[in-house]
Amino acid sequence: MATESPATRRVQVAEHPRLLKLKEMFNSKFGSIPKFYVRAPGRVNLIGEHIDYCGYSVLPMAVEQDLLIAVEPVETYTLQLANTNPLYPDFSTSATNIQIDKTKPLWHNYFLCGLKGIQEHFGLSNLTGMNCLVDGNIPPRSGLSSSSALVCCAGLVTLTVLGMNLTKVELAEICAKSERYIGTEGGGMDQSISFLAEEGTAKLIEFSPLRATNVNLPSGAVFVIANSCVEMNKAATSHFNIRVMECRLAAKLLAKYKSLQWDKVLQLEEVQAKLGISLEEMLLVTEDALHPEPYSPEEICRCLGITLEELRTQILSPNTHDVLIFKLYQRAKHVYSEAARVLQFKKICEEAPENTVQLLGELMNQSHMSCRDMYECSCPELDQLVNICRKFGAEGSRLTGAGWGGCTVSIVPADKLTSFLANVHKAYYQRSDGSLAPEKQSLFATKPGGGALVFLEA
């Protein structure tokens, strides 16, 4: 798998209604025909929230919803981007001078991240121009990774235009790194599953080195995604980066407590690896080393023996300089317990006991409680939606994605699916006046989908 490039598939565009419509819209927009199309899927993380950037394995699957881009390379050095959704305005820039504005996470900046990542990987000063039309059916700002799908699509578009080759793993690593141009300190799960996904199976994604292992999900259950309709853009707020920083600081304080070389440590996983102990033992170390009360920047400096200036310039990211409290104990407790739940989830799927669905559901419920109480990345609407899903037949339900809005994922016995969908729809999306809340593809069962690929017209 590691040496494979993304698949290229020849298709009769006329036989694919969505591709045909995209081709017609492209022709109407640019007065020409696309040379090829690229698709990248969204994803749902079944378990393992906010731990990829701490170095720990996660367990996502690609969803069937995806992004498609129709592409035509052009002789000029101009990049023209358009979107089939009128909410996203056209954008044009010189392909020789890519500038990404971190202060405004506008849609086109995610495309520029993927393009710039490939450009820098190959050390290219100039890129050819191209016309691109984007079409997506992943609900935006819902925690299903529409932004990372766009970064991955753009990376694959650029690679294809250049006529270069990279493996799926190389592409995933480049796109994970390049998405940080937008200012989000993510961990790499979204880009990895976008490229490494295979139809019909979830994946255990491990890091350093990046690798993916098939995880066969139980046949007697389905996973249902429900959108809280609270939108969360993790690049537009500091919530996400504060959590990344709290985990980094917790790792440093734990390393110092255990007399390790703390200044080189960035991730909580590194502390466990250096100590050579289990996740359960790391939870005990956390109890001993950290206190539940929030830490001030001054206390962190005292613990590490550094100045406030050193903390700001050498450890904190620019958008966390003004944070006054850091909850290190809670964040470390969540990460180590969630990392253990991922491994338990995989083990249960492999062993397939009679009560597999119930056991997986319990792990998902524990994950949501930890996200809500220890990581504080839920919101009232997500908690309400999780409770409704459990009430109407889900064995387990949890927030998925960054949180603070977006979607839940629930494991539902297959024979309860029809009543589950009807009851949740009525309880959460139907207003008291009888009207429906905005749908935004609000509630759907999904199967593990395939990864990113290139379509050529046959």
Coordinates of C-alpha atoms in Angstrom, one line a residue:
M1 CA 0.0 0.0 0.0
A2 CA 2.7 2.5 1.0
T3 CA 4.2 2.5 -2.5
E4 CA 0.9 2.9 -4.4
S5 CA 0.0 6.1 -6.2
P6 CA -3.6 7.3 -6.2
A7 CA -5.7 5.4 -8.7
T8 CA -6.5 6.8 -12.2
R9 CA -9.8 5.7 -13.6
R10 CA -11.1 6.1 -17.2
V11 CA -14.8 6.8 -17.2
Q12 CA -17.6 7.6 -19.7
V13 CA -18.5 11.0 -18.3
A14 CA -21.9 10.9 -19.9
E15 CA -22.7 7.9 -17.7
H16 CA -22.0 9.7 -14.5
P17 CA -24.6 12.4 -13.9
R18 CA -22.5 14.4 -11.4
L19 CA -19.4 14.4 -13.6
L20 CA -21.5 15.3 -16.7
K21 CA -23.2 18.2 -14.9
L22 CA -19.7 19.4 -13.7
K23 CA -18.4 19.2 -17.3
E24 CA -21.3 21.2 -18.6
M25 CA -20.9 23.9 -15.9
F26 CA -17.1 24.0 -16.6
N27 CA -17.8 24.6 -20.3
S28 CA -20.3 27.3 -19.4
K29 CA -17.8 29.0 -17.0
F30 CA -14.5 28.7 -18.9
G31 CA -15.7 28.1 -22.5
S32 CA -13.7 24.8 -22.7
I33 CA -13.7 21.2 -21.6
P34 CA -11.9 19.8 -18.5
K35 CA -8.9 17.6 -19.2
F36 CA -9.4 15.5 -16.0
Y37 CA -11.3 15.3 -12.7
V38 CA -10.1 14.7 -9.2
R39 CA -12.1 13.5 -6.2
A40 CA -11.3 13.3 -2.5
P41 CA -13.7 12.0 0.2
G42 CA -14.8 13.5 3.5
R43 CA -14.3 11.3 6.5
V44 CA -15.9 10.4 9.8
N45 CA -13.7 9.5 12.7
L46 CA -15.3 6.6 14.5
I47 CA -13.1 7.0 17.6
G48 CA -9.9 8.7 18.5
E49 CA -10.7 12.4 18.8
H50 CA -8.0 15.1 19.2
I51 CA -5.2 12.6 19.6
D52 CA -3.6 12.4 16.1
Y53 CA -1.6 15.6 16.8
C54 CA -0.4 14.0 20.1
G55 CA 1.1 11.1 18.1
Y56 CA -1.6 8.5 18.7
S57 CA -3.5 6.2 16.3
V58 CA -7.0 7.1 15.1
L59 CA -9.8 5.1 13.6
P60 CA -11.6 6.9 10.7
M61 CA -13.4 5.8 7.6
A62 CA -14.0 7.8 4.4
V63 CA -17.6 8.7 3.8
E64 CA -19.3 8.5 0.4
Q65 CA -19.7 12.3 0.3
D66 CA -16.8 13.9 -1.5
L67 CA -15.3 16.9 -3.4
L68 CA -14.8 16.8 -7.2
I69 CA -12.7 19.2 -9.2
A70 CA -12.8 19.6 -13.0
V71 CA -9.4 20.8 -14.2
E72 CA -7.9 22.2 -17.4
P73 CA -4.2 23.2 -17.5
V74 CA -3.7 26.5 -19.4
E75 CA -0.7 28.2 -21.0
T76 CA -0.9 31.3 -18.9
Y77 CA 0.4 31.6 -15.4
T78 CA -3.0 32.3 -13.9
L79 CA -4.9 30.1 -11.5
Q80 CA -8.7 30.5 -11.8
L81 CA -10.9 28.8 -9.2
A82 CA -14.7 28.6 -9.3
N83 CA -17.2 26.7 -7.2
T84 CA -20.6 25.3 -8.2
N85 CA -21.9 26.6 -4.8
P86 CA -22.7 30.3 -5.2
L87 CA -21.8 30.9 -1.6
Y88 CA -18.1 30.5 -2.6
P89 CA -16.9 33.4 -4.8
D90 CA -14.6 33.0 -7.8
F91 CA -10.9 33.5 -7.2
S92 CA -8.0 34.2 -9.5
T93 CA -4.3 34.6 -8.7
S94 CA -0.9 34.3 -10.3
A95 CA 0.4 30.7 -10.2
T96 CA 3.9 32.1 -9.8
N97 CA 3.3 33.9 -6.5
I98 CA 1.0 31.9 -4.2
Q99 CA 0.0 33.9 -1.0
I100 CA -2.2 32.3 1.7
D101 CA -3.9 34.7 4.1
K102 CA -4.0 33.0 7.5
T103 CA -6.2 35.7 8.9
K104 CA -9.2 34.7 6.6
P105 CA -9.9 31.0 6.2
L106 CA -11.6 31.6 2.9
W107 CA -12.4 28.5 0.7
H108 CA -9.8 29.2 -2.0
N109 CA -7.0 29.3 0.6
Y110 CA -7.5 25.5 1.3
F111 CA -6.9 24.9 -2.4
L112 CA -3.8 27.1 -2.3
C113 CA -2.5 25.0 0.6
G114 CA -2.5 21.8 -1.4
L115 CA -1.0 23.5 -4.5
K116 CA 1.8 25.2 -2.5
G117 CA 2.6 21.9 -0.6
I118 CA 3.3 20.1 -4.0
Q119 CA 5.1 23.1 -5.4
E120 CA 7.4 23.3 -2.3
H121 CA 7.9 19.5 -2.2
F122 CA 9.4 19.5 -5.7
G123 CA 11.2 22.9 -5.2
L124 CA 9.4 24.5 -8.2
S125 CA 9.5 28.3 -8.6
N126 CA 6.8 28.5 -11.3
L127 CA 3.7 26.5 -11.8
T128 CA 1.5 26.3 -14.9
G129 CA -1.9 28.0 -14.8
M130 CA -5.1 26.1 -14.6
N131 CA -8.9 26.5 -14.6
C132 CA -10.6 24.6 -11.8
L133 CA -14.3 24.1 -11.0
V134 CA -15.0 22.6 -7.5
D135 CA -18.2 20.7 -6.6
G136 CA -18.7 19.3 -3.1
N137 CA -21.5 17.4 -1.3
I138 CA -19.7 17.2 2.1
P139 CA -21.6 19.5 4.5
P140 CA -19.2 22.4 5.2
R141 CA -18.0 23.2 8.8
S142 CA -19.6 20.0 10.0
G143 CA -16.6 18.0 11.2
L144 CA -16.6 15.7 8.2
S145 CA -13.4 17.2 6.9
S146 CA -14.5 19.2 3.8
S147 CA -11.6 21.6 4.1
S148 CA -9.0 18.8 4.2
A149 CA -10.7 17.1 1.3
L150 CA -10.2 20.3 -0.7
V151 CA -6.5 20.5 0.3
C152 CA -6.0 16.8 -0.8
C153 CA -7.9 17.4 -4.0
A154 CA -5.7 20.4 -4.8
G155 CA -2.5 18.5 -4.0
L156 CA -3.6 15.7 -6.4
V157 CA -4.7 18.2 -9.1
T158 CA -1.3 19.9 -8.9
L159 CA 0.6 16.6 -9.1
T160 CA -1.5 15.5 -12.1
V161 CA -1.0 18.8 -14.0
L162 CA 2.8 18.5 -13.4
G163 CA 2.8 14.9 -14.6
M164 CA 4.7 13.9 -11.4
N165 CA 4.3 10.8 -9.2
L166 CA 4.0 10.4 -5.5
T167 CA 2.7 7.6 -3.3
K168 CA -0.5 7.9 -1.3
V169 CA 1.5 8.1 1.9
E170 CA 3.8 10.9 0.5
L171 CA 0.7 12.8 -0.7
A172 CA -1.0 12.5 2.7
E173 CA 2.1 13.7 4.5
I174 CA 2.6 16.7 2.2
C175 CA -1.1 17.7 2.4
A176 CA -1.2 17.3 6.2
K177 CA 1.9 19.6 6.5
S178 CA 0.6 22.1 3.9
E179 CA -2.8 22.5 5.6
R180 CA -0.9 24.2 8.4
Y181 CA -0.4 27.2 6.1
I182 CA -3.9 28.1 7.0
G183 CA -2.9 28.3 10.7
T184 CA -4.4 25.0 12.0
E185 CA -2.0 22.8 13.9
G186 CA -3.7 19.5 12.8
G187 CA -2.3 16.0 13.1
G188 CA -2.7 14.3 9.8
M189 CA -5.7 12.0 10.2
D190 CA -7.9 13.7 7.7
Q191 CA -5.4 13.8 4.8
S192 CA -4.3 10.2 5.6
I193 CA -7.8 8.7 5.3
S194 CA -8.6 10.8 2.3
F195 CA -5.7 9.1 0.3
L196 CA -5.5 5.7 2.1
A197 CA -9.2 4.9 2.4
E198 CA -10.6 1.7 0.8
E199 CA -14.2 0.9 0.1
G200 CA -15.8 -1.3 2.7
T201 CA -13.3 -1.0 5.5
A202 CA -12.4 1.5 8.2
K203 CA -8.7 2.2 8.9
L204 CA -6.5 2.3 11.9
I205 CA -4.2 5.2 11.0
E206 CA -0.8 5.2 12.8
F207 CA 1.8 8.0 12.6
S208 CA 5.6 8.2 12.4
P209 CA 5.8 6.4 10.1
L210 CA 2.4 6.9 8.6
R211 CA 0.6 3.6 7.9
A212 CA -2.9 2.3 7.7
T213 CA -4.4 -1.1 8.7
N214 CA -7.9 -2.4 7.7
V215 CA -10.5 -2.6 10.4
N216 CA -13.5 -4.6 9.5
L217 CA -16.6 -3.2 11.0
P218 CA -19.4 -5.4 12.4
S219 CA -22.0 -6.5 9.8
G220 CA -24.9 -6.2 12.1
A221 CA -24.6 -2.4 12.6
V222 CA -24.5 0.8 10.6
F223 CA -22.8 4.1 11.4
V224 CA -25.1 7.1 11.2
I225 CA -24.0 10.7 10.9
A226 CA -26.2 13.5 12.3
N227 CA -25.3 17.2 11.8
S228 CA -26.0 19.4 14.8
C229 CA -26.2 22.3 12.3
V230 CA -23.9 24.3 14.5
E231 CA -21.0 25.3 12.2
M232 CA -17.5 25.2 13.4
N233 CA -14.5 26.5 11.4
K234 CA -11.4 25.4 13.3
A235 CA -9.2 27.8 11.4
A236 CA -11.4 30.8 12.4
T237 CA -11.1 30.3 16.1
S238 CA -8.3 29.6 18.6
H239 CA -10.2 26.7 20.4
F240 CA -8.4 24.1 18.3
N241 CA -4.9 25.5 18.6
I242 CA -5.3 26.1 22.3
R243 CA -6.0 22.4 22.8
V244 CA -2.9 21.5 20.7
M245 CA -0.8 23.8 22.9
E246 CA -2.3 22.4 26.2
C247 CA -1.3 18.9 25.1
R248 CA 2.2 20.1 24.2
L249 CA 2.6 21.8 27.5
A250 CA 1.3 18.8 29.4
A251 CA 3.8 16.6 27.5
K252 CA 6.6 18.9 28.6
L253 CA 5.6 19.0 32.2
L254 CA 5.2 15.2 32.4
A255 CA 8.6 14.8 30.8
K256 CA 10.2 17.2 33.3
Y257 CA 8.4 15.3 36.2
K258 CA 10.0 12.1 34.9
S259 CA 13.4 13.7 34.5
L260 CA 13.3 13.3 30.6
Q261 CA 14.8 15.9 28.3
W262 CA 11.5 17.9 28.2
D263 CA 12.6 20.7 25.9
K264 CA 12.7 18.3 22.9
V265 CA 9.3 16.7 23.7
L266 CA 6.3 18.0 21.6
Q267 CA 3.7 15.2 21.9
L268 CA 2.2 13.2 24.7
E269 CA 3.0 9.9 22.9
E270 CA 6.7 10.7 23.1
V271 CA 6.5 10.7 26.9
Q272 CA 4.9 7.3 26.9
A273 CA 7.4 6.0 24.3
K274 CA 10.4 7.3 26.3
L275 CA 9.1 5.8 29.5
G276 CA 8.2 2.5 27.8
I277 CA 5.0 2.1 29.8
S278 CA 1.4 1.4 29.0
L279 CA -1.4 4.0 28.4
E280 CA -3.0 2.9 31.7
E281 CA 0.3 3.6 33.5
M282 CA 0.5 7.0 31.7
L283 CA -2.9 7.9 33.3
L284 CA -1.4 7.2 36.7
V285 CA 1.7 9.3 35.9
T286 CA -0.7 12.1 34.9
E287 CA -2.5 11.8 38.3
D288 CA 0.8 12.2 40.1
A289 CA 2.5 14.9 38.0
L290 CA -0.3 17.3 37.1
H291 CA -3.0 19.0 39.2
P292 CA -6.7 19.4 38.1
E293 CA -6.7 23.1 38.7
P294 CA -5.8 25.2 35.6
Y295 CA -2.2 26.4 35.2
S296 CA -1.3 30.0 34.6
P297 CA 1.6 30.8 32.2
E298 CA 3.6 31.9 35.2
E299 CA 3.2 28.5 36.9
I300 CA 4.2 26.7 33.8
C301 CA 7.3 28.8 33.6
R302 CA 8.1 27.9 37.2
C303 CA 7.6 24.2 36.6
L304 CA 9.9 24.3 33.5
G305 CA 12.4 26.8 34.8
I306 CA 12.0 29.2 31.9
T307 CA 10.9 32.9 31.5
L308 CA 7.6 34.1 30.1
E309 CA 9.4 35.4 27.1
E310 CA 10.9 31.9 26.5
L311 CA 7.5 30.3 26.9
R312 CA 6.0 32.7 24.3
T313 CA 8.8 32.6 21.7
Q314 CA 9.9 29.0 22.0
I315 CA 6.8 27.0 22.9
L316 CA 3.5 28.8 22.3
S317 CA 2.0 29.4 18.9
P318 CA 1.3 33.1 17.9
N319 CA -2.5 32.7 18.5
T320 CA -2.0 31.3 22.0
H321 CA 0.3 34.0 23.4
D322 CA -2.6 35.7 25.3
V323 CA -4.2 32.6 26.8
L324 CA -4.4 33.0 30.6
I325 CA -5.2 29.5 31.7
F326 CA -4.2 26.0 30.5
K327 CA -5.9 22.8 31.6
L328 CA -3.1 20.4 31.3
Y329 CA -4.4 17.6 33.6
Q330 CA -7.7 17.3 31.8
R331 CA -6.2 17.3 28.3
A332 CA -3.6 14.7 29.1
K333 CA -6.3 12.4 30.8
H334 CA -8.5 12.6 27.7
V335 CA -5.6 11.9 25.3
Y336 CA -4.2 8.8 27.1
S337 CA -7.7 7.3 27.8
E338 CA -8.9 8.0 24.2
A339 CA -5.7 6.4 22.7
A340 CA -6.5 3.3 24.8
R341 CA -10.1 3.3 23.5
V342 CA -8.9 3.3 19.9
L343 CA -6.9 0.1 20.5
Q344 CA -9.8 -1.5 22.3
F345 CA -12.2 -0.6 19.5
K346 CA -9.8 -2.3 16.9
K347 CA -9.4 -5.4 19.2
I348 CA -13.2 -5.8 19.5
C349 CA -13.6 -5.5 15.8
E350 CA -11.0 -8.2 15.2
E351 CA -12.2 -10.6 17.9
A352 CA -15.9 -10.0 17.0
P353 CA -17.6 -11.3 20.2
E354 CA -21.3 -11.8 20.3
N355 CA -21.9 -8.4 21.8
T356 CA -19.5 -6.5 19.5
V357 CA -22.0 -3.7 18.7
Q358 CA -22.8 -3.1 22.3
L359 CA -19.1 -3.0 23.3
L360 CA -18.2 -0.6 20.5
G361 CA -21.1 1.6 21.5
E362 CA -19.8 1.7 25.1
L363 CA -16.4 2.9 23.9
M364 CA -18.1 5.6 21.7
N365 CA -20.1 6.8 24.7
Q366 CA -17.0 7.0 26.9
S367 CA -15.3 8.9 24.2
H368 CA -18.1 11.5 24.0
M369 CA -18.0 11.9 27.8
S370 CA -14.3 12.5 27.8
C371 CA -14.6 15.0 24.9
R372 CA -17.3 16.8 26.7
D373 CA -15.9 16.8 30.3
M374 CA -12.1 16.5 29.9
Y375 CA -11.4 18.1 26.6
E376 CA -14.3 20.5 26.6
C377 CA -14.8 20.4 22.9
S378 CA -18.5 19.6 22.8
C379 CA -21.5 22.1 22.8
P380 CA -25.1 21.9 24.1
E381 CA -26.5 21.0 20.7
L382 CA -24.0 18.1 20.3
D383 CA -24.8 16.8 23.7
Q384 CA -28.6 17.0 23.0
L385 CA -28.1 15.2 19.7
V386 CA -26.0 12.5 21.3
N387 CA -28.7 11.9 23.9
I388 CA -31.5 11.8 21.3
C389 CA -29.5 9.2 19.2
R390 CA -29.0 7.0 22.3
K391 CA -32.6 7.3 23.3
F392 CA -33.8 6.1 19.9
G393 CA -31.7 3.0 19.5
A394 CA -28.0 3.9 19.1
E395 CA -25.7 1.6 21.1
G396 CA -23.2 4.5 21.2
S397 CA -23.0 8.0 20.0
R398 CA -20.3 10.7 20.1
L399 CA -19.2 13.9 18.6
T400 CA -16.9 13.5 15.6
G401 CA -14.3 15.9 14.2
A402 CA -12.9 18.9 16.1
G403 CA -16.2 19.5 18.0
W404 CA -17.7 22.7 19.2
G405 CA -20.4 22.0 16.6
G406 CA -20.5 19.8 13.5
C407 CA -21.6 16.2 13.5
T408 CA -22.2 13.2 15.8
V409 CA -21.6 9.6 14.7
S410 CA -23.7 6.7 16.1
I411 CA -23.5 3.0 15.9
V412 CA -27.0 1.6 15.3
P413 CA -28.1 -2.0 15.0
A414 CA -29.1 -2.5 11.3
D415 CA -32.6 -3.7 12.2
K416 CA -33.3 -0.4 14.1
L417 CA -32.1 1.9 11.3
T418 CA -35.4 2.9 9.8
S419 CA -37.1 3.8 13.1
F420 CA -33.9 5.4 14.4
L421 CA -33.7 7.8 11.4
A422 CA -37.4 8.7 11.6
N423 CA -37.3 9.4 15.4
V424 CA -34.1 11.4 15.4
H425 CA -35.3 13.4 12.5
K426 CA -38.5 14.3 14.3
A427 CA -36.8 14.9 17.7
Y428 CA -33.9 17.0 16.6
Y429 CA -34.7 18.6 13.2
Q430 CA -38.4 19.2 13.4
R431 CA -39.2 22.5 15.1
S432 CA -42.1 22.9 17.6
D433 CA -44.0 24.8 15.0
G434 CA -43.9 21.8 12.7
S435 CA -41.3 23.2 10.3
L436 CA -38.0 21.6 9.7
A437 CA -34.6 23.0 10.7
P438 CA -32.1 23.5 7.7
E439 CA -31.2 20.0 6.5
K440 CA -27.6 20.4 5.3
Q441 CA -27.7 16.7 4.6
S442 CA -28.4 16.4 8.3
L443 CA -28.9 12.7 8.9
F444 CA -27.6 9.8 6.9
A445 CA -26.2 6.3 7.3
T446 CA -22.8 5.8 5.6
K447 CA -20.6 3.0 4.5
P448 CA -16.8 3.1 4.3
G449 CA -16.0 4.8 1.0
G450 CA -12.9 4.8 -1.2
G451 CA -10.0 7.2 -1.3
A452 CA -8.8 10.0 -3.6
L453 CA -8.5 9.3 -7.3
V454 CA -8.2 10.9 -10.8
F455 CA -10.9 10.5 -13.5
L456 CA -9.9 10.7 -17.1
E457 CA -12.5 10.7 -19.9
A458 CA -12.5 7.4 -21.8

